[in-house]
Short mmCIF file of N, CA and C in Angstrom, two decimals:
data_model
loop_
_atom_site.label_atom_id
_atom_site.label_comp_id
_atom_site.label_asym_id
_atom_site.label_seq_id
_atom_site.Cartn_x
_atom_site.Cartn_y
_atom_site.Cartn_z
N MET A 15 -2.32 12.24 -21.04
CA MET A 15 -1.88 12.00 -19.68
C MET A 15 -0.51 11.32 -19.74
N ASN A 16 0.41 11.74 -18.88
CA ASN A 16 1.74 11.14 -18.93
C ASN A 16 1.78 9.81 -18.17
N GLU A 17 2.87 9.05 -18.35
CA GLU A 17 2.97 7.72 -17.75
C GLU A 17 2.92 7.74 -16.23
N GLU A 18 3.52 8.75 -15.62
CA GLU A 18 3.52 8.81 -14.15
C GLU A 18 2.09 8.96 -13.61
N ALA A 19 1.29 9.78 -14.25
CA ALA A 19 -0.10 9.95 -13.83
C ALA A 19 -0.89 8.65 -14.02
N ILE A 20 -0.64 7.98 -15.14
CA ILE A 20 -1.32 6.70 -15.39
C ILE A 20 -0.94 5.67 -14.35
N LYS A 21 0.36 5.59 -14.02
CA LYS A 21 0.82 4.64 -13.00
C LYS A 21 0.19 4.94 -11.64
N GLU A 22 0.09 6.22 -11.30
CA GLU A 22 -0.53 6.59 -10.02
C GLU A 22 -1.99 6.13 -9.97
N LEU A 23 -2.72 6.37 -11.04
CA LEU A 23 -4.13 5.97 -11.09
C LEU A 23 -4.28 4.45 -11.05
N LEU A 24 -3.37 3.74 -11.73
CA LEU A 24 -3.41 2.27 -11.70
C LEU A 24 -3.16 1.75 -10.29
N SER A 25 -2.23 2.35 -9.57
CA SER A 25 -1.94 1.89 -8.21
C SER A 25 -3.13 2.13 -7.28
N VAL A 26 -3.79 3.26 -7.43
CA VAL A 26 -4.98 3.54 -6.61
C VAL A 26 -6.07 2.52 -6.93
N THR A 27 -6.32 2.29 -8.21
CA THR A 27 -7.37 1.35 -8.61
C THR A 27 -7.06 -0.07 -8.16
N TYR A 28 -5.82 -0.48 -8.27
CA TYR A 28 -5.38 -1.82 -7.86
C TYR A 28 -5.70 -2.05 -6.38
N VAL A 29 -5.29 -1.11 -5.53
CA VAL A 29 -5.53 -1.25 -4.09
C VAL A 29 -7.01 -1.15 -3.77
N LYS A 30 -7.73 -0.26 -4.45
CA LYS A 30 -9.18 -0.15 -4.21
C LYS A 30 -9.90 -1.45 -4.55
N PHE A 31 -9.52 -2.09 -5.64
CA PHE A 31 -10.13 -3.39 -5.99
C PHE A 31 -9.94 -4.41 -4.88
N LEU A 32 -8.72 -4.52 -4.38
CA LEU A 32 -8.44 -5.49 -3.32
C LEU A 32 -9.18 -5.14 -2.03
N ALA A 33 -9.23 -3.86 -1.69
CA ALA A 33 -9.94 -3.43 -0.48
C ALA A 33 -11.44 -3.68 -0.63
N ASP A 34 -12.00 -3.33 -1.77
CA ASP A 34 -13.43 -3.56 -2.02
C ASP A 34 -13.75 -5.05 -1.90
N TYR A 35 -12.91 -5.87 -2.52
CA TYR A 35 -13.13 -7.32 -2.48
C TYR A 35 -13.08 -7.84 -1.04
N GLY A 36 -12.19 -7.28 -0.24
CA GLY A 36 -12.05 -7.70 1.16
C GLY A 36 -13.07 -7.09 2.10
N GLY A 37 -13.90 -6.18 1.60
CA GLY A 37 -14.93 -5.57 2.44
C GLY A 37 -14.45 -4.38 3.25
N TYR A 38 -13.47 -3.65 2.74
CA TYR A 38 -12.95 -2.47 3.42
C TYR A 38 -13.32 -1.22 2.64
N ALA A 39 -13.61 -0.15 3.36
CA ALA A 39 -13.93 1.13 2.72
C ALA A 39 -12.62 1.82 2.35
N THR A 40 -12.64 2.57 1.26
CA THR A 40 -11.48 3.35 0.86
C THR A 40 -11.89 4.80 0.68
N SER A 41 -10.97 5.68 0.96
CA SER A 41 -11.20 7.09 0.67
C SER A 41 -9.90 7.69 0.17
N LYS A 42 -10.02 8.56 -0.81
CA LYS A 42 -8.85 9.20 -1.41
C LYS A 42 -8.74 10.61 -0.87
N ALA A 43 -7.53 10.98 -0.47
CA ALA A 43 -7.30 12.32 0.05
C ALA A 43 -7.51 13.35 -1.06
N ASN A 44 -8.12 14.48 -0.71
CA ASN A 44 -8.29 15.57 -1.67
C ASN A 44 -6.96 16.23 -2.00
N VAL A 45 -6.09 16.31 -0.99
CA VAL A 45 -4.77 16.89 -1.15
C VAL A 45 -3.78 15.87 -0.60
N ASP A 46 -2.68 15.67 -1.29
CA ASP A 46 -1.69 14.68 -0.86
C ASP A 46 -0.73 15.28 0.15
N PHE A 47 -0.91 14.89 1.41
CA PHE A 47 0.02 15.27 2.47
C PHE A 47 0.76 14.03 2.96
N GLY A 48 1.14 13.16 2.04
CA GLY A 48 1.87 11.96 2.39
C GLY A 48 1.01 10.72 2.48
N GLU A 49 -0.29 10.88 2.34
CA GLU A 49 -1.22 9.74 2.38
C GLU A 49 -2.11 9.81 1.15
N ASP A 50 -2.03 8.77 0.31
CA ASP A 50 -2.79 8.76 -0.93
C ASP A 50 -4.18 8.16 -0.78
N LEU A 51 -4.32 7.24 0.16
CA LEU A 51 -5.55 6.48 0.31
C LEU A 51 -5.69 6.09 1.77
N ALA A 52 -6.91 5.96 2.24
CA ALA A 52 -7.16 5.45 3.59
C ALA A 52 -8.04 4.21 3.46
N LEU A 53 -7.71 3.19 4.23
CA LEU A 53 -8.49 1.95 4.29
C LEU A 53 -9.17 1.92 5.65
N GLN A 54 -10.45 1.58 5.66
CA GLN A 54 -11.19 1.55 6.92
C GLN A 54 -11.99 0.27 7.04
N GLU A 55 -11.94 -0.30 8.22
CA GLU A 55 -12.66 -1.54 8.48
C GLU A 55 -14.16 -1.30 8.54
N ILE A 56 -14.92 -2.24 8.02
CA ILE A 56 -16.38 -2.19 8.05
C ILE A 56 -16.87 -3.44 8.79
N ASN A 57 -17.79 -3.27 9.70
CA ASN A 57 -18.35 -4.40 10.44
C ASN A 57 -19.86 -4.41 10.34
N LEU A 58 -20.42 -5.61 10.45
CA LEU A 58 -21.86 -5.78 10.52
C LEU A 58 -22.26 -5.61 11.99
N VAL A 59 -23.13 -4.64 12.27
CA VAL A 59 -23.53 -4.37 13.66
C VAL A 59 -25.05 -4.49 13.79
N GLU A 60 -25.47 -4.83 15.01
CA GLU A 60 -26.90 -4.90 15.31
C GLU A 60 -27.27 -3.68 16.16
N GLN A 61 -28.32 -3.02 15.73
CA GLN A 61 -28.83 -1.86 16.45
C GLN A 61 -30.34 -1.98 16.51
N VAL A 62 -30.88 -2.11 17.69
CA VAL A 62 -32.32 -2.20 17.93
C VAL A 62 -32.93 -3.31 17.07
N GLY A 63 -32.29 -4.47 17.07
CA GLY A 63 -32.82 -5.61 16.34
C GLY A 63 -32.63 -5.59 14.84
N ARG A 64 -31.95 -4.58 14.33
CA ARG A 64 -31.68 -4.49 12.90
C ARG A 64 -30.17 -4.51 12.66
N PHE A 65 -29.80 -5.09 11.53
CA PHE A 65 -28.39 -5.19 11.19
C PHE A 65 -28.04 -4.21 10.08
N SER A 66 -26.87 -3.64 10.21
CA SER A 66 -26.37 -2.76 9.15
C SER A 66 -24.84 -2.76 9.18
N PHE A 67 -24.27 -2.30 8.08
CA PHE A 67 -22.83 -2.19 8.01
C PHE A 67 -22.42 -0.80 8.47
N LEU A 68 -21.31 -0.75 9.21
CA LEU A 68 -20.85 0.50 9.78
C LEU A 68 -19.33 0.55 9.73
N THR A 69 -18.79 1.70 9.30
CA THR A 69 -17.33 1.83 9.35
C THR A 69 -16.91 1.92 10.80
N MET A 70 -15.78 1.28 11.09
CA MET A 70 -15.29 1.22 12.46
C MET A 70 -14.09 2.16 12.60
N GLY A 71 -13.53 2.25 13.76
CA GLY A 71 -12.44 3.19 14.03
C GLY A 71 -11.08 2.78 13.51
N LYS A 72 -10.95 1.56 13.03
CA LYS A 72 -9.63 1.10 12.56
C LYS A 72 -9.38 1.61 11.15
N ILE A 73 -8.37 2.48 11.03
CA ILE A 73 -8.02 3.09 9.75
C ILE A 73 -6.52 2.90 9.52
N VAL A 74 -6.17 2.58 8.28
CA VAL A 74 -4.77 2.48 7.88
C VAL A 74 -4.57 3.43 6.71
N GLY A 75 -3.63 4.36 6.85
CA GLY A 75 -3.27 5.24 5.75
C GLY A 75 -2.34 4.52 4.80
N VAL A 76 -2.45 4.85 3.51
CA VAL A 76 -1.63 4.19 2.49
C VAL A 76 -0.91 5.24 1.65
N GLN A 77 0.39 5.07 1.55
CA GLN A 77 1.21 5.86 0.64
C GLN A 77 1.44 4.94 -0.57
N LEU A 78 1.06 5.38 -1.75
CA LEU A 78 1.14 4.54 -2.95
C LEU A 78 2.29 4.97 -3.84
N LYS A 79 2.99 3.97 -4.38
CA LYS A 79 4.02 4.20 -5.38
C LYS A 79 3.82 3.17 -6.48
N CYS A 80 4.15 3.55 -7.69
CA CYS A 80 4.07 2.63 -8.81
C CYS A 80 5.36 2.79 -9.61
N THR A 81 5.94 1.66 -9.95
CA THR A 81 7.20 1.66 -10.68
C THR A 81 7.21 0.50 -11.67
N THR A 82 8.31 0.34 -12.36
CA THR A 82 8.45 -0.77 -13.29
C THR A 82 9.58 -1.69 -12.82
N LEU A 83 9.63 -2.87 -13.40
CA LEU A 83 10.60 -3.89 -13.00
C LEU A 83 12.05 -3.39 -13.03
N ARG A 84 12.37 -2.55 -13.98
CA ARG A 84 13.77 -2.10 -14.09
C ARG A 84 14.17 -1.18 -12.94
N ARG A 85 13.20 -0.68 -12.18
CA ARG A 85 13.48 0.24 -11.07
C ARG A 85 13.58 -0.45 -9.71
N VAL A 86 13.39 -1.74 -9.68
CA VAL A 86 13.51 -2.49 -8.42
C VAL A 86 14.52 -3.61 -8.60
N ARG A 87 15.05 -4.07 -7.50
CA ARG A 87 15.98 -5.20 -7.53
C ARG A 87 15.48 -6.26 -6.56
N LYS A 88 15.53 -7.50 -7.00
CA LYS A 88 15.18 -8.61 -6.11
C LYS A 88 16.47 -9.17 -5.56
N ILE A 89 16.61 -9.13 -4.25
CA ILE A 89 17.79 -9.65 -3.57
C ILE A 89 17.30 -10.69 -2.58
N GLU A 90 17.63 -11.96 -2.87
CA GLU A 90 17.16 -13.10 -2.08
C GLU A 90 15.64 -13.05 -2.00
N ASN A 91 15.08 -12.92 -0.81
CA ASN A 91 13.63 -12.92 -0.65
C ASN A 91 13.09 -11.52 -0.37
N LYS A 92 13.81 -10.51 -0.87
CA LYS A 92 13.38 -9.12 -0.64
C LYS A 92 13.43 -8.33 -1.93
N LEU A 93 12.59 -7.33 -1.99
CA LEU A 93 12.53 -6.41 -3.11
C LEU A 93 13.16 -5.10 -2.65
N ARG A 94 14.18 -4.67 -3.33
CA ARG A 94 14.85 -3.41 -2.96
C ARG A 94 14.26 -2.29 -3.79
N PHE A 95 13.82 -1.24 -3.08
CA PHE A 95 13.15 -0.12 -3.73
C PHE A 95 13.72 1.17 -3.16
N ARG A 96 13.92 2.15 -4.03
CA ARG A 96 14.42 3.46 -3.59
C ARG A 96 13.24 4.39 -3.38
N LEU A 97 13.05 4.80 -2.13
CA LEU A 97 11.93 5.67 -1.75
C LEU A 97 12.47 7.05 -1.40
N LYS A 98 11.77 8.09 -1.82
CA LYS A 98 12.20 9.44 -1.47
C LYS A 98 12.29 9.55 0.05
N VAL A 99 13.31 10.24 0.52
CA VAL A 99 13.55 10.38 1.97
C VAL A 99 12.32 10.96 2.67
N ARG A 100 11.72 11.97 2.07
CA ARG A 100 10.53 12.60 2.67
C ARG A 100 9.44 11.56 2.91
N ASN A 101 9.19 10.69 1.93
CA ASN A 101 8.17 9.66 2.06
C ASN A 101 8.55 8.62 3.11
N PHE A 102 9.82 8.23 3.13
CA PHE A 102 10.29 7.29 4.14
C PHE A 102 10.10 7.87 5.54
N ASN A 103 10.47 9.12 5.71
CA ASN A 103 10.36 9.74 7.03
C ASN A 103 8.91 9.89 7.48
N HIS A 104 7.99 10.09 6.54
CA HIS A 104 6.56 10.10 6.90
C HIS A 104 6.15 8.75 7.48
N LEU A 105 6.61 7.67 6.83
CA LEU A 105 6.28 6.32 7.31
C LEU A 105 6.84 6.09 8.73
N VAL A 106 8.08 6.49 8.94
CA VAL A 106 8.72 6.31 10.25
C VAL A 106 8.00 7.15 11.30
N TYR A 107 7.68 8.40 10.97
CA TYR A 107 6.99 9.27 11.93
C TYR A 107 5.67 8.66 12.38
N ARG A 108 4.87 8.23 11.42
CA ARG A 108 3.57 7.65 11.78
C ARG A 108 3.73 6.36 12.55
N ARG A 109 4.77 5.57 12.25
CA ARG A 109 5.00 4.32 12.98
C ARG A 109 5.36 4.63 14.43
N LYS A 110 6.20 5.62 14.64
CA LYS A 110 6.59 5.98 16.01
C LYS A 110 5.39 6.55 16.78
N GLU A 111 4.59 7.38 16.13
CA GLU A 111 3.42 7.97 16.80
C GLU A 111 2.34 6.92 17.05
N GLU A 112 2.29 5.91 16.20
CA GLU A 112 1.32 4.82 16.36
C GLU A 112 1.51 4.13 17.71
N MET A 113 2.78 4.07 18.17
CA MET A 113 3.07 3.42 19.46
C MET A 113 2.29 4.08 20.58
N GLY A 114 2.11 5.39 20.50
CA GLY A 114 1.36 6.10 21.52
C GLY A 114 -0.11 6.26 21.16
N ASN A 115 -0.55 5.57 20.11
CA ASN A 115 -1.94 5.62 19.63
C ASN A 115 -2.39 7.02 19.26
N ASN A 116 -1.46 7.85 18.81
CA ASN A 116 -1.83 9.21 18.41
C ASN A 116 -2.30 9.30 16.97
N TYR A 117 -1.81 8.39 16.12
CA TYR A 117 -2.11 8.47 14.70
C TYR A 117 -2.46 7.10 14.15
N ALA A 118 -3.22 7.10 13.08
CA ALA A 118 -3.47 5.86 12.36
C ALA A 118 -2.16 5.45 11.68
N PRO A 119 -1.87 4.17 11.62
CA PRO A 119 -0.64 3.73 10.95
C PRO A 119 -0.64 4.10 9.47
N LEU A 120 0.56 4.21 8.92
CA LEU A 120 0.74 4.53 7.52
C LEU A 120 1.62 3.44 6.91
N ILE A 121 1.14 2.83 5.83
CA ILE A 121 1.93 1.81 5.15
C ILE A 121 2.24 2.28 3.74
N LEU A 122 3.25 1.66 3.16
CA LEU A 122 3.61 1.91 1.77
C LEU A 122 3.16 0.72 0.95
N ILE A 123 2.53 0.97 -0.19
CA ILE A 123 2.22 -0.09 -1.14
C ILE A 123 2.86 0.32 -2.47
N VAL A 124 3.69 -0.60 -3.00
CA VAL A 124 4.40 -0.36 -4.26
C VAL A 124 3.86 -1.34 -5.30
N LEU A 125 3.31 -0.80 -6.37
CA LEU A 125 2.86 -1.62 -7.50
C LEU A 125 4.00 -1.67 -8.51
N VAL A 126 4.44 -2.88 -8.85
CA VAL A 126 5.55 -3.06 -9.80
C VAL A 126 4.98 -3.62 -11.10
N LEU A 127 5.08 -2.83 -12.15
CA LEU A 127 4.53 -3.18 -13.46
C LEU A 127 5.65 -3.63 -14.40
N PRO A 128 5.29 -4.30 -15.51
CA PRO A 128 6.30 -4.61 -16.53
C PRO A 128 6.91 -3.31 -17.07
N ASP A 129 8.08 -3.43 -17.68
CA ASP A 129 8.77 -2.25 -18.19
C ASP A 129 8.04 -1.57 -19.34
N ARG A 130 7.41 -2.36 -20.20
CA ARG A 130 6.72 -1.80 -21.37
C ARG A 130 5.26 -1.50 -21.05
N LYS A 131 4.85 -0.29 -21.31
CA LYS A 131 3.49 0.15 -20.99
C LYS A 131 2.41 -0.73 -21.62
N LYS A 132 2.64 -1.20 -22.83
CA LYS A 132 1.61 -2.01 -23.50
C LYS A 132 1.39 -3.35 -22.80
N GLU A 133 2.25 -3.73 -21.87
CA GLU A 133 2.10 -4.97 -21.12
C GLU A 133 1.44 -4.78 -19.75
N TRP A 134 1.13 -3.55 -19.37
CA TRP A 134 0.57 -3.28 -18.04
C TRP A 134 -0.82 -3.88 -17.86
N LEU A 135 -1.66 -3.80 -18.90
CA LEU A 135 -3.04 -4.25 -18.80
C LEU A 135 -3.35 -5.25 -19.91
N ASN A 136 -4.29 -6.14 -19.62
CA ASN A 136 -4.76 -7.06 -20.64
C ASN A 136 -6.28 -7.16 -20.52
N LEU A 137 -6.95 -6.99 -21.62
CA LEU A 137 -8.40 -7.10 -21.67
C LEU A 137 -8.76 -8.15 -22.70
N ASN A 138 -9.46 -9.19 -22.26
CA ASN A 138 -9.92 -10.25 -23.15
C ASN A 138 -11.45 -10.21 -23.11
N VAL A 139 -12.03 -9.57 -24.09
CA VAL A 139 -13.47 -9.36 -24.14
C VAL A 139 -14.21 -10.69 -24.26
N GLU A 140 -13.69 -11.61 -25.06
CA GLU A 140 -14.36 -12.90 -25.25
C GLU A 140 -14.48 -13.68 -23.94
N LYS A 141 -13.43 -13.68 -23.16
CA LYS A 141 -13.43 -14.42 -21.89
C LYS A 141 -13.96 -13.59 -20.72
N GLY A 142 -14.18 -12.29 -20.95
CA GLY A 142 -14.64 -11.42 -19.87
C GLY A 142 -13.56 -11.23 -18.81
N GLU A 143 -12.31 -11.11 -19.23
CA GLU A 143 -11.20 -10.98 -18.29
C GLU A 143 -10.53 -9.62 -18.45
N PHE A 144 -10.24 -9.04 -17.30
CA PHE A 144 -9.46 -7.81 -17.26
C PHE A 144 -8.34 -8.04 -16.25
N MET A 145 -7.11 -7.80 -16.67
CA MET A 145 -5.99 -8.14 -15.80
C MET A 145 -4.96 -7.01 -15.78
N VAL A 146 -4.47 -6.74 -14.56
CA VAL A 146 -3.32 -5.86 -14.40
C VAL A 146 -2.12 -6.78 -14.29
N ARG A 147 -1.16 -6.58 -15.14
CA ARG A 147 0.04 -7.43 -15.13
C ARG A 147 1.11 -6.77 -14.26
N GLY A 148 0.99 -6.96 -13.00
CA GLY A 148 1.96 -6.42 -12.06
C GLY A 148 1.73 -7.06 -10.71
N LYS A 149 2.62 -6.76 -9.80
CA LYS A 149 2.51 -7.25 -8.42
C LYS A 149 2.68 -6.07 -7.49
N ALA A 150 1.92 -6.09 -6.41
CA ALA A 150 2.04 -5.02 -5.42
C ALA A 150 2.55 -5.62 -4.11
N TYR A 151 3.34 -4.82 -3.41
CA TYR A 151 3.94 -5.23 -2.14
C TYR A 151 3.71 -4.14 -1.11
N TRP A 152 3.52 -4.55 0.16
CA TRP A 152 3.31 -3.57 1.22
C TRP A 152 4.50 -3.56 2.17
N TYR A 153 4.72 -2.40 2.77
CA TYR A 153 5.86 -2.20 3.66
C TYR A 153 5.45 -1.27 4.79
N ILE A 154 5.90 -1.62 5.99
CA ILE A 154 5.76 -0.73 7.14
C ILE A 154 7.07 -0.81 7.89
N PRO A 155 7.66 0.34 8.24
CA PRO A 155 8.94 0.28 8.94
C PRO A 155 8.78 -0.38 10.31
N SER A 156 9.86 -0.96 10.78
CA SER A 156 9.83 -1.54 12.13
C SER A 156 9.83 -0.40 13.14
N PHE A 157 9.46 -0.70 14.37
CA PHE A 157 9.46 0.32 15.41
C PHE A 157 10.88 0.83 15.69
N GLU A 158 11.89 0.03 15.34
CA GLU A 158 13.28 0.39 15.60
C GLU A 158 13.88 1.31 14.54
N GLU A 159 13.26 1.39 13.36
CA GLU A 159 13.83 2.20 12.29
C GLU A 159 13.74 3.68 12.64
N ASN A 160 14.79 4.40 12.26
CA ASN A 160 14.87 5.83 12.54
C ASN A 160 14.77 6.63 11.25
N TYR A 161 14.61 7.93 11.42
CA TYR A 161 14.51 8.83 10.28
C TYR A 161 15.79 8.76 9.44
N SER A 162 15.63 8.98 8.17
CA SER A 162 16.77 9.00 7.26
C SER A 162 17.30 10.42 7.14
N ASN A 163 18.62 10.56 7.12
CA ASN A 163 19.20 11.88 6.89
C ASN A 163 19.90 11.95 5.53
N ARG A 164 19.56 10.99 4.66
CA ARG A 164 20.10 11.01 3.29
C ARG A 164 19.53 12.23 2.56
N LYS A 165 20.14 12.56 1.45
CA LYS A 165 19.72 13.75 0.71
C LYS A 165 18.47 13.53 -0.14
N SER A 166 18.36 12.39 -0.82
CA SER A 166 17.22 12.25 -1.73
C SER A 166 16.46 10.93 -1.58
N PHE A 167 17.15 9.80 -1.63
CA PHE A 167 16.45 8.51 -1.59
C PHE A 167 16.93 7.63 -0.45
N GLN A 168 15.99 6.88 0.11
CA GLN A 168 16.29 5.90 1.15
C GLN A 168 15.98 4.52 0.57
N PRO A 169 16.98 3.65 0.45
CA PRO A 169 16.67 2.29 -0.01
C PRO A 169 15.93 1.52 1.08
N ILE A 170 14.90 0.82 0.67
CA ILE A 170 14.17 -0.04 1.61
C ILE A 170 14.12 -1.44 1.02
N GLN A 171 13.93 -2.41 1.89
CA GLN A 171 13.81 -3.79 1.46
C GLN A 171 12.46 -4.32 1.90
N ILE A 172 11.66 -4.71 0.93
CA ILE A 172 10.31 -5.21 1.19
C ILE A 172 10.33 -6.73 1.06
N PRO A 173 9.94 -7.45 2.10
CA PRO A 173 9.90 -8.91 1.98
C PRO A 173 8.94 -9.33 0.85
N ILE A 174 9.39 -10.28 0.03
CA ILE A 174 8.56 -10.79 -1.06
C ILE A 174 7.25 -11.35 -0.51
N GLU A 175 7.28 -11.88 0.70
CA GLU A 175 6.07 -12.43 1.32
C GLU A 175 5.02 -11.35 1.57
N ASN A 176 5.39 -10.08 1.47
CA ASN A 176 4.44 -8.98 1.64
C ASN A 176 3.74 -8.63 0.34
N GLN A 177 3.66 -9.57 -0.58
CA GLN A 177 2.93 -9.34 -1.82
C GLN A 177 1.45 -9.27 -1.51
N LEU A 178 0.77 -8.29 -2.10
CA LEU A 178 -0.67 -8.15 -1.90
C LEU A 178 -1.41 -9.27 -2.62
N THR A 179 -2.36 -9.86 -1.90
CA THR A 179 -3.23 -10.89 -2.46
C THR A 179 -4.66 -10.49 -2.14
N LEU A 180 -5.61 -11.35 -2.48
CA LEU A 180 -7.01 -11.04 -2.20
C LEU A 180 -7.29 -10.87 -0.70
N ASN A 181 -6.50 -11.52 0.15
CA ASN A 181 -6.74 -11.46 1.59
C ASN A 181 -5.75 -10.57 2.33
N SER A 182 -4.89 -9.88 1.63
CA SER A 182 -3.83 -9.11 2.27
C SER A 182 -4.33 -7.98 3.15
N ILE A 183 -5.36 -7.29 2.72
CA ILE A 183 -5.83 -6.13 3.51
C ILE A 183 -6.23 -6.61 4.91
N GLN A 184 -6.96 -7.70 4.97
CA GLN A 184 -7.35 -8.26 6.28
C GLN A 184 -6.11 -8.63 7.08
N SER A 185 -5.14 -9.27 6.45
CA SER A 185 -3.91 -9.66 7.15
C SER A 185 -3.15 -8.45 7.68
N ILE A 186 -3.11 -7.39 6.90
CA ILE A 186 -2.43 -6.15 7.33
C ILE A 186 -3.14 -5.58 8.55
N PHE A 187 -4.46 -5.51 8.51
CA PHE A 187 -5.21 -5.01 9.66
C PHE A 187 -4.96 -5.87 10.90
N GLU A 188 -4.97 -7.18 10.72
CA GLU A 188 -4.73 -8.07 11.86
C GLU A 188 -3.34 -7.86 12.44
N LYS A 189 -2.36 -7.69 11.59
CA LYS A 189 -0.98 -7.48 12.05
C LYS A 189 -0.86 -6.16 12.80
N ILE A 190 -1.41 -5.11 12.23
CA ILE A 190 -1.27 -3.77 12.83
C ILE A 190 -2.09 -3.63 14.11
N PHE A 191 -3.30 -4.16 14.09
CA PHE A 191 -4.22 -3.94 15.22
C PHE A 191 -4.31 -5.12 16.18
N LYS A 192 -3.35 -6.04 16.11
CA LYS A 192 -3.38 -7.16 17.05
C LYS A 192 -3.24 -6.60 18.47
N PRO A 193 -3.93 -7.21 19.44
CA PRO A 193 -3.86 -6.71 20.81
C PRO A 193 -2.41 -6.74 21.31
N LYS A 194 -2.02 -5.63 21.94
CA LYS A 194 -0.67 -5.55 22.49
C LYS A 194 -0.62 -6.32 23.81
N SER A 195 0.37 -7.20 23.95
CA SER A 195 0.45 -8.00 25.16
C SER A 195 1.45 -7.45 26.15
#
């Protein structure tokens, strides 16, 4: 398997771990039409005196990218990443359509790994530890951003504060689905 395929699988697994830990369902698209993964909220509901978990209508699509440190630049409190124009325009399209509640929102998650492949993972059998040595960041275009007419890549700036943590999935859902005033 080549490095690009390995990085793609690592990014899917990384986000699935965080979603699972946060209590969100994940599903992987059979065919990639700009969305690699979907996150769905799960709630505890009561039905006829019995409780069960049920997926709810809140869904966030995820476009996943995985890169190494040498491919990103940190400028002040932002991470600069070059995204293919097609992928950027998918994000903008879904953000604009989200305003009219026609589509589930689409976010970008970028996993940034060390430059050397042998540093990506660490397994310590004695301590029972398995670690991915990288950081992931999420990005969603603002409602004001427009489609890119560049030929190949659109530079984007991801706030460092958008680093994925154990509670990030919940925070993303709260931000996206907060009641409109």
